[in-house]
Every structure is written in structure tokens, then in C-alpha cells.
């Protein structure tokens, strides 16, 4: 008699490598590391402990064979973070875990080579993280960074007693909620916490049909939240119209200012809340940006860099006052490649990229950096640049007309202009070393 041994089936496997890096160097205490199969069970990868270096340096926590397939979460100690991991047979799948104070930074888990590189850039300070906050939503539930972790988020300033631009932001969100991609959150945070209690926000949400988060808190909590965006507490029809886009790892990527263009797709409940000034703002088309622009930005902020947009065409002419007391016209810059950067001091990504722009463009003979502050005073602009150690003047687009001529709707925006005066590229969102270096090389050789 011949006996046949049935071989034990081994499913195809790849290698999962988990590394850690921090915003600053620190220590990760002994913690259990687990990964969850998509829609299924948790698998233990063992216990890990390490000295964690500041990014972009990293420390390998574990490398292990994993069955090929999809996994959707990492748990380190008591911290669970969603992340899309794909283990492919015979291949290595890297995962980066961001650590701060011995804990996982909410949302700072990255899988795949591109996302890991993005994560190292974010953790090392190339992007500005949204500040910690403690608020509550319209149901009275906690609203903190943990609630937005893993989501790209659009956050607008508003209050329920405003009858001008705030209802138009609500109209914009009503348009966005019909079309936003999976994983995107919409949030309106009040600037009037005295009136906008959770109950008041709940009534407002029911009245306008808002399915998104509306948040409030104490005066100190709300003021602290809006401080990094330069938004002051307000009530009645006084307000600072602002919309910030935050990526899924908690970093501020774009800031919109002014009044959105909402067209005629506005429900009666919103139209009826508008004052004569609000109706005029709606009819005028706002400041030329609306739902399509925000949707496109939301689709791109999860990428390693915000999308560059090909341009072409002649750069619009301008003449603007400068913080050095003179004025500059575009005609005086003819014949030189230009890097035109539109910025504000209350735009966190502008703050993060400004030293990079100053340093890299200064190292390229023949290329000129033209800084254009969008709508702030000479004193505000000068103090901001001095605080960053940037010793150059900026032009002042006081009425925003030059920015609008260049199609600026979100900050920062950088326009790369060839020596012949035609636009080569348009970058919406924060630059990094590689993108800026590549574009400067192109300008230098044309």
C-alpha cells in the first residue's frame, strides 16, 4: 500500500516592514503591535520598544512575513489608526508610524513607499500640523483630532447669526456633501461660541439639512482653534471668511479666503437667511472659487504634493506697492524668469514654505522671487517675514485684484513665469524641495 502525504498549503506571502519616526526624537515604550485584516481579525506582530528618531530618520520596529491581502488598521498599544495596507506576494510593504510622546500621532500611519515618503516629510516639518483642539459637535459629543484622523477635511468658519457670507459657506457645503469622495469630512466651526451652543447648532443643522459636523466649545477653546488661521471670534454680521483643507494625517494644506461662488443651487432655507448684503454677495459670484475648486483640491491633497496645473498664456500685468516704500510693476521684471508667490501670514502652509522659497530661489542666479501678500497691511507682512528670517520686501495686493487676475483662489499659490513673460506652471498648495527644485531647473534652462 502506498501512502500519499498531503502537503500543508502555505498561502502566498509578502513582507510587512513597520518603521517609526517622530516629530522630535523620543522613546516608544514596550507596546503590542497588531494589524487587522480588512473587515476581519486582528493579527499580533509581537511587542515592540524603541528609541524613536526625529523624521526623516526612522527606526525599524519589525519585519515579518504576512499573508498577501488587504489590511485596514494598525494598533500600537492602546492607539488604533485606520490605514490601507496591501501586502503583495513576494514584495515588501513598508508602513510608517508617527510617534509623539510615546503615543501614535492620530492619523500619522502611512503605508506604501509614496505615503511613507510623504509621512517622513510631514513629520519632519515640511507641512504644518493642525494645532491640538478640544471642541464638541452639535450632539454634544467630543470633537478632537481623533475624530478627523484618517480623513481629508474641509473646515469652514461660520456662526449661525451671520446673514452674509456664513450662509454661503453652508450653501457651499450643501453642494459638497452631494459629491465629496469617500473618506472626506466637512466641518463648520463657529466663531461665536456664546450663541452657538450644541443645541443651537443642532437646530441650525436641521433647518438647513446639514449632515456634517458643526462644532463649538468655550470661548477659549474656539479662540485657540481659530488662532492658527488668523480668525477672530465674532458675532452678528462681523466675520472672517475662511476655509481650510486639512489632509488625512492632520496637516493644513490649503486656505481659502473670501466668499465662495455658489451659483443658484441654494435652498430656500439658506436664501431666506441672507441679508441684502448677503444676497448681493451671492449674486456677484463671490470671489470666483466654489465647489469644483474645493473638490479638485480634496482629490489632490492626499497625494504626496498638491497637483501642479499646466498653464501657458501671458502673465497678467500688475503694479503694486512694496513694503520697502516703493512700487514694482511687472514691466520692470521683463526678461527674467519669475517665481510669483501669493501668501498671507495667517496661512500655515505659507509659513512653512516661505523659508524654502527664499533659500532655493536665492541660490538660482537670474531667477527672481516675487512675493505678493494677499490683502494684509504692510506692517503685518513685514513683521511676518522678519519673524521667519526672510529679509526681502513683499508686494501688497491690498484689494486682491492681482491675485484674482492670476486665478488665485487658495493659498499658497505659486506661479512660475518664463523669461518671455508666459506662465510655465501653476502650483496650488505648499511646495516641497523636489517640486520647487525641478521647476527652478526648468526656468533656468529656458
mmCIF file with all atom_site columns, C-alpha atoms in Angstrom, residues 322-324 343 354-362 369-371 381-395:
data_model
loop_
_atom_site.group_PDB
_atom_site.id
_atom_site.type_symbol
_atom_site.label_atom_id
_atom_site.label_alt_id
_atom_site.label_comp_id
_atom_site.label_asym_id
_atom_site.label_entity_id
_atom_site.label_seq_id
_atom_site.pdbx_PDB_ins_code
_atom_site.Cartn_x
_atom_site.Cartn_y
_atom_site.Cartn_z
_atom_site.occupancy
_atom_site.B_iso_or_equiv
_atom_site.pdbx_formal_charge
_atom_site.auth_seq_id
_atom_site.auth_comp_id
_atom_site.auth_asym_id
_atom_site.auth_atom_id
_atom_site.pdbx_PDB_model_num
ATOM 1  C CA . UNK A 1 322 ? 6.035  97.320 -1.791 1.00 0.00 ? 322 UNK A CA 1
ATOM 2  C CA . UNK A 1 323 ? 6.804  97.080 1.910  1.00 0.00 ? 323 UNK A CA 1
ATOM 3  C CA . UNK A 1 324 ? 10.086 98.925 1.214  1.00 0.00 ? 324 UNK A CA 1
ATOM 4  C CA . UNK A 1 343 ? 0.686  84.346 0.537  1.00 0.00 ? 343 UNK A CA 1
ATOM 5  C CA . UNK A 1 354 ? 8.424  80.665 2.816  1.00 0.00 ? 354 UNK A CA 1
ATOM 6  C CA . UNK A 1 355 ? 11.970 79.887 4.080  1.00 0.00 ? 355 UNK A CA 1
ATOM 7  C CA . UNK A 1 356 ? 12.295 77.202 1.385  1.00 0.00 ? 356 UNK A CA 1
ATOM 8  C CA . UNK A 1 357 ? 11.294 79.667 -1.343 1.00 0.00 ? 357 UNK A CA 1
ATOM 9  C CA . UNK A 1 358 ? 13.678 82.306 -0.037 1.00 0.00 ? 358 UNK A CA 1
ATOM 10 C CA . UNK A 1 359 ? 16.596 79.879 0.194  1.00 0.00 ? 359 UNK A CA 1
ATOM 11 C CA . UNK A 1 360 ? 16.158 77.984 -3.071 1.00 0.00 ? 360 UNK A CA 1
ATOM 12 C CA . UNK A 1 361 ? 15.337 80.918 -5.337 1.00 0.00 ? 361 UNK A CA 1
ATOM 13 C CA . UNK A 1 362 ? 18.236 82.941 -3.893 1.00 0.00 ? 362 UNK A CA 1
ATOM 14 C CA . UNK A 1 369 ? 11.261 85.678 -6.341 1.00 0.00 ? 369 UNK A CA 1
ATOM 15 C CA . UNK A 1 370 ? 8.238  87.994 -6.301 1.00 0.00 ? 370 UNK A CA 1
ATOM 16 C CA . UNK A 1 371 ? 6.312  87.764 -3.050 1.00 0.00 ? 371 UNK A CA 1
ATOM 17 C CA . UNK A 1 381 ? 3.520  91.382 6.097  1.00 0.00 ? 381 UNK A CA 1
ATOM 18 C CA . UNK A 1 382 ? 6.865  92.855 7.181  1.00 0.00 ? 382 UNK A CA 1
ATOM 19 C CA . UNK A 1 383 ? 6.600  91.506 10.732 1.00 0.00 ? 383 UNK A CA 1
ATOM 20 C CA . UNK A 1 384 ? 5.781  88.030 9.443  1.00 0.00 ? 384 UNK A CA 1
ATOM 21 C CA . UNK A 1 385 ? 8.759  87.894 7.067  1.00 0.00 ? 385 UNK A CA 1
ATOM 22 C CA . UNK A 1 386 ? 11.132 89.282 9.690  1.00 0.00 ? 386 UNK A CA 1
ATOM 23 C CA . UNK A 1 387 ? 9.957  86.637 12.147 1.00 0.00 ? 387 UNK A CA 1
ATOM 24 C CA . UNK A 1 388 ? 10.888 83.935 9.655  1.00 0.00 ? 388 UNK A CA 1
ATOM 25 C CA . UNK A 1 389 ? 14.289 85.479 8.965  1.00 0.00 ? 389 UNK A CA 1
ATOM 26 C CA . UNK A 1 390 ? 13.298 86.334 5.382  1.00 0.00 ? 390 UNK A CA 1
ATOM 27 C CA . UNK A 1 391 ? 14.958 89.652 4.616  1.00 0.00 ? 391 UNK A CA 1
ATOM 28 C CA . UNK A 1 392 ? 13.204 90.821 1.477  1.00 0.00 ? 392 UNK A CA 1
ATOM 29 C CA . UNK A 1 393 ? 10.312 93.082 0.596  1.00 0.00 ? 393 UNK A CA 1
ATOM 30 C CA . UNK A 1 394 ? 6.908  91.853 -0.463 1.00 0.00 ? 394 UNK A CA 1
ATOM 31 C CA . UNK A 1 395 ? 4.370  93.451 -2.777 1.00 0.00 ? 395 UNK A CA 1
#
